[in-house]
Short mmCIF file of the C-alpha atoms (twelve columns), coordinates in Angstrom:
data_MODEL
# 
_entry.id   MODEL 
# 
loop_
_atom_site.group_PDB 
_atom_site.id 
_atom_site.type_symbol 
_atom_site.label_atom_id 
_atom_site.label_alt_id 
_atom_site.label_comp_id 
_atom_site.label_asym_id 
_atom_site.label_seq_id 
_atom_site.Cartn_x 
_atom_site.Cartn_y 
_atom_site.Cartn_z 
_atom_site.pdbx_PDB_model_num 
ATOM 1   C CA . MET A 1   -7.987  -13.475 10.029  1 
ATOM 2   C CA . PHE A 2   -4.462  -13.284 8.602   1 
ATOM 3   C CA . SER A 3   -2.460  -16.198 7.252   1 
ATOM 4   C CA . ASP A 4   0.669   -17.441 8.975   1 
ATOM 5   C CA . GLU A 5   2.615   -16.221 5.946   1 
ATOM 6   C CA . GLN A 6   1.179   -12.702 6.257   1 
ATOM 7   C CA . LEU A 7   1.813   -12.555 10.001  1 
ATOM 8   C CA . GLY A 8   5.337   -13.872 9.476   1 
ATOM 9   C CA . ALA A 9   6.036   -11.205 6.865   1 
ATOM 10  C CA . ALA A 10  4.557   -8.518  9.129   1 
ATOM 11  C CA . GLY A 11  6.704   -9.711  12.038  1 
ATOM 12  C CA . ASP A 12  9.818   -9.658  9.844   1 
ATOM 13  C CA . VAL A 13  9.013   -6.134  8.629   1 
ATOM 14  C CA . LEU A 14  8.453   -4.875  12.159  1 
ATOM 15  C CA . ASP A 15  11.626  -6.538  13.457  1 
ATOM 16  C CA . ALA A 16  13.718  -5.088  10.611  1 
ATOM 17  C CA . CYS A 17  12.283  -1.608  11.170  1 
ATOM 18  C CA . ARG A 18  12.847  -1.903  14.910  1 
ATOM 19  C CA . ARG A 19  16.483  -2.993  14.488  1 
ATOM 20  C CA . SER A 20  17.123  -0.115  12.075  1 
ATOM 21  C CA . GLY A 21  15.174  2.508   14.019  1 
ATOM 22  C CA . LEU A 22  12.836  3.130   11.072  1 
ATOM 23  C CA . MET A 23  9.181   4.156   11.012  1 
ATOM 24  C CA . LEU A 24  6.727   2.772   8.460   1 
ATOM 25  C CA . ALA A 25  3.387   4.175   7.264   1 
ATOM 26  C CA . THR A 26  0.784   2.859   4.826   1 
ATOM 27  C CA . ALA A 27  -1.666  4.437   2.392   1 
ATOM 28  C CA . GLU A 28  -4.129  1.837   1.171   1 
ATOM 29  C CA . SER A 29  -6.922  1.952   -1.337  1 
ATOM 30  C CA . CYS A 30  -7.861  -1.448  -2.787  1 
ATOM 31  C CA . THR A 31  -6.506  -3.317  0.246   1 
ATOM 32  C CA . GLY A 32  -8.763  -1.333  2.564   1 
ATOM 33  C CA . GLY A 33  -6.394  -1.406  5.530   1 
ATOM 34  C CA . LEU A 34  -5.362  -5.063  5.319   1 
ATOM 35  C CA . ILE A 35  -1.659  -4.204  5.442   1 
ATOM 36  C CA . ALA A 36  -2.079  -1.948  8.468   1 
ATOM 37  C CA . GLY A 37  -4.315  -4.567  10.066  1 
ATOM 38  C CA . CYS A 38  -1.733  -7.267  9.536   1 
ATOM 39  C CA . LEU A 39  1.053   -5.125  10.963  1 
ATOM 40  C CA . THR A 40  -0.988  -4.201  14.016  1 
ATOM 41  C CA . ALA A 41  -1.989  -7.832  14.591  1 
ATOM 42  C CA . VAL A 42  1.603   -8.292  15.780  1 
ATOM 43  C CA . ALA A 43  2.137   -7.212  19.379  1 
ATOM 44  C CA . GLY A 44  4.474   -4.250  19.806  1 
ATOM 45  C CA . SER A 45  3.952   -2.880  16.305  1 
ATOM 46  C CA . SER A 46  3.312   0.654   17.542  1 
ATOM 47  C CA . ASP A 47  6.992   1.321   18.095  1 
ATOM 48  C CA . VAL A 48  7.625   1.299   14.312  1 
ATOM 49  C CA . PHE A 49  4.165   1.605   12.757  1 
ATOM 50  C CA . GLU A 50  2.469   4.805   13.867  1 
ATOM 51  C CA . ARG A 51  -0.429  4.916   11.416  1 
ATOM 52  C CA . GLY A 52  -1.887  4.014   8.087   1 
ATOM 53  C CA . PHE A 53  -4.593  5.678   6.028   1 
ATOM 54  C CA . VAL A 54  -7.324  3.991   4.049   1 
ATOM 55  C CA . THR A 55  -7.982  6.386   1.192   1 
ATOM 56  C CA . TYR A 56  -10.614 4.603   -0.819  1 
ATOM 57  C CA . THR A 57  -11.961 7.639   -2.671  1 
ATOM 58  C CA . ASN A 58  -10.153 10.124  -4.875  1 
ATOM 59  C CA . GLU A 59  -11.180 12.896  -2.474  1 
ATOM 60  C CA . ALA A 60  -9.531  11.088  0.431   1 
ATOM 61  C CA . LYS A 61  -6.365  10.558  -1.598  1 
ATOM 62  C CA . SER A 62  -6.225  14.303  -2.294  1 
ATOM 63  C CA . GLU A 63  -7.210  15.532  1.172   1 
ATOM 64  C CA . LEU A 64  -5.137  13.155  3.291   1 
ATOM 65  C CA . LEU A 65  -2.201  12.368  1.026   1 
ATOM 66  C CA . GLY A 66  -1.933  15.419  -1.205  1 
ATOM 67  C CA . VAL A 67  -2.485  13.542  -4.481  1 
ATOM 68  C CA . ALA A 68  -3.044  16.121  -7.219  1 
ATOM 69  C CA . PRO A 69  -6.685  15.942  -8.394  1 
ATOM 70  C CA . ASP A 70  -5.691  16.130  -12.069 1 
ATOM 71  C CA . LEU A 71  -4.019  12.711  -11.742 1 
ATOM 72  C CA . PHE A 72  -7.456  11.121  -11.323 1 
ATOM 73  C CA . GLU A 73  -8.445  12.303  -14.792 1 
ATOM 74  C CA . THR A 74  -5.255  11.234  -16.551 1 
ATOM 75  C CA . PRO A 75  -3.737  8.718   -15.897 1 
ATOM 76  C CA . GLY A 76  -6.467  7.714   -13.391 1 
ATOM 77  C CA . ALA A 77  -6.736  6.558   -9.784  1 
ATOM 78  C CA . VAL A 78  -5.301  3.140   -10.624 1 
ATOM 79  C CA . SER A 79  -1.930  4.162   -12.012 1 
ATOM 80  C CA . GLU A 80  1.751   4.320   -11.237 1 
ATOM 81  C CA . GLU A 81  1.550   8.080   -10.820 1 
ATOM 82  C CA . VAL A 82  -1.181  7.894   -8.168  1 
ATOM 83  C CA . ALA A 83  0.495   5.006   -6.312  1 
ATOM 84  C CA . ARG A 84  3.738   7.006   -6.169  1 
ATOM 85  C CA . ALA A 85  1.922   10.161  -5.067  1 
ATOM 86  C CA . MET A 86  0.121   8.214   -2.326  1 
ATOM 87  C CA . ALA A 87  3.330   6.699   -0.920  1 
ATOM 88  C CA . GLU A 88  5.275   9.941   -1.155  1 
ATOM 89  C CA . GLY A 89  2.366   11.930  0.259   1 
ATOM 90  C CA . ILE A 90  1.910   9.899   3.424   1 
ATOM 91  C CA . ARG A 91  5.652   9.544   3.964   1 
ATOM 92  C CA . GLY A 92  6.138   13.281  3.707   1 
ATOM 93  C CA . ARG A 93  3.124   14.220  5.807   1 
ATOM 94  C CA . LEU A 94  3.965   11.822  8.623   1 
ATOM 95  C CA . GLY A 95  7.734   11.989  8.484   1 
ATOM 96  C CA . ALA A 96  7.951   8.205   8.176   1 
ATOM 97  C CA . ASP A 97  11.130  6.619   6.874   1 
ATOM 98  C CA . PHE A 98  9.206   4.333   4.526   1 
ATOM 99  C CA . ALA A 99  5.664   4.333   3.182   1 
ATOM 100 C CA . LEU A 100 3.807   1.658   1.277   1 
ATOM 101 C CA . ALA A 101 0.811   2.461   -0.943  1 
ATOM 102 C CA . THR A 102 -1.678  0.336   -2.860  1 
ATOM 103 C CA . THR A 103 -4.226  1.222   -5.526  1 
ATOM 104 C CA . GLY A 104 -6.009  -1.239  -7.762  1 
ATOM 105 C CA . ILE A 105 -9.155  -2.873  -9.080  1 
ATOM 106 C CA . SER A 106 -10.203 -5.790  -6.885  1 
ATOM 107 C CA . GLY A 107 -13.457 -6.366  -8.780  1 
ATOM 108 C CA . PRO A 108 -15.663 -7.957  -9.606  1 
ATOM 109 C CA . GLY A 109 -16.509 -4.831  -11.654 1 
ATOM 110 C CA . GLY A 110 -14.655 -1.647  -12.500 1 
ATOM 111 C CA . GLY A 111 -12.171 -3.010  -15.003 1 
ATOM 112 C CA . SER A 112 -11.595 -2.058  -18.627 1 
ATOM 113 C CA . ALA A 113 -9.505  -3.289  -21.535 1 
ATOM 114 C CA . SER A 114 -6.575  -1.097  -20.498 1 
ATOM 115 C CA . LYS A 115 -7.066  -1.598  -16.753 1 
ATOM 116 C CA . PRO A 116 -8.435  -5.081  -16.114 1 
ATOM 117 C CA . VAL A 117 -9.955  -6.341  -12.894 1 
ATOM 118 C CA . GLY A 118 -7.038  -7.587  -10.819 1 
ATOM 119 C CA . LEU A 119 -4.666  -4.746  -11.745 1 
ATOM 120 C CA . VAL A 120 -2.829  -3.289  -8.780  1 
ATOM 121 C CA . TYR A 121 -0.025  -0.780  -8.300  1 
ATOM 122 C CA . LEU A 122 2.202   -0.872  -5.244  1 
ATOM 123 C CA . ALA A 123 4.628   1.905   -4.362  1 
ATOM 124 C CA . LEU A 124 7.282   1.975   -1.653  1 
ATOM 125 C CA . ALA A 125 8.722   5.393   -0.869  1 
ATOM 126 C CA . SER A 126 11.792  6.369   1.105   1 
ATOM 127 C CA . ALA A 127 13.581  9.701   1.319   1 
ATOM 128 C CA . GLU A 128 15.906  8.591   -1.480  1 
ATOM 129 C CA . GLU A 129 13.534  7.024   -3.997  1 
ATOM 130 C CA . THR A 130 10.125  5.575   -4.739  1 
ATOM 131 C CA . HIS A 131 9.811   2.149   -6.297  1 
ATOM 132 C CA . CYS A 132 6.550   1.296   -8.025  1 
ATOM 133 C CA . ASP A 133 5.379   -1.746  -9.904  1 
ATOM 134 C CA . SER A 134 2.131   -3.183  -11.197 1 
ATOM 135 C CA . PHE A 135 0.694   -6.670  -11.115 1 
ATOM 136 C CA . VAL A 136 -2.450  -8.330  -12.381 1 
ATOM 137 C CA . PHE A 137 -3.819  -10.818 -9.878  1 
ATOM 138 C CA . ALA A 138 -6.795  -12.339 -11.694 1 
ATOM 139 C CA . LEU A 139 -8.464  -13.630 -8.541  1 
ATOM 140 C CA . ASP A 140 -11.701 -13.081 -6.680  1 
ATOM 141 C CA . ARG A 141 -11.944 -9.851  -4.676  1 
ATOM 142 C CA . SER A 142 -10.940 -11.322 -1.328  1 
ATOM 143 C CA . ARG A 143 -7.903  -13.175 -2.634  1 
ATOM 144 C CA . HIS A 144 -6.849  -10.178 -4.764  1 
ATOM 145 C CA . ARG A 145 -6.791  -7.953  -1.698  1 
ATOM 146 C CA . SER A 146 -5.044  -10.583 0.416   1 
ATOM 147 C CA . LEU A 147 -2.344  -11.287 -2.188  1 
ATOM 148 C CA . THR A 148 -1.761  -7.565  -2.717  1 
ATOM 149 C CA . ALA A 149 -1.249  -7.130  1.041   1 
ATOM 150 C CA . GLN A 150 1.168   -10.080 1.079   1 
ATOM 151 C CA . VAL A 151 3.196   -8.723  -1.836  1 
ATOM 152 C CA . GLY A 152 3.330   -5.309  -0.159  1 
ATOM 153 C CA . LEU A 153 4.651   -6.799  3.078   1 
ATOM 154 C CA . ASP A 154 7.178   -8.878  1.144   1 
ATOM 155 C CA . TRP A 155 8.402   -5.734  -0.609  1 
ATOM 156 C CA . VAL A 156 9.030   -3.941  2.650   1 
ATOM 157 C CA . ARG A 157 10.631  -7.041  4.120   1 
# 
């Protein structure tokens, strides 16, 4: 189900968190739980990965993560602001040391001139700061989601 590269990255993330005594959480939209699934495919992950949320709808992002509903109007669900709010929201609500969030357009539809299919935002939040970046992975839906999960794991690693 997961590539050797993904499982290797997940193992490295879990080992690093374990050595440092850190807890990790995820808030996923376009990846639909792939990051959490990859982490939990590694035996013993529960000692550093307590939970992850799949918040595919705007309502779920608001209810579970505390994303302000006005962000869905402007700048929109696929934006730096929402990715940051997702990561910060789950980190704060769960008390995790780090939280990784994804939001994007995996396609094949849903894109626009300003937000093309393949656009994704990833955010990594800690108590000190939140780093966010965007990428455009112009791939089919499955590979877009898989590559986004890989990049997310690499970030945490």
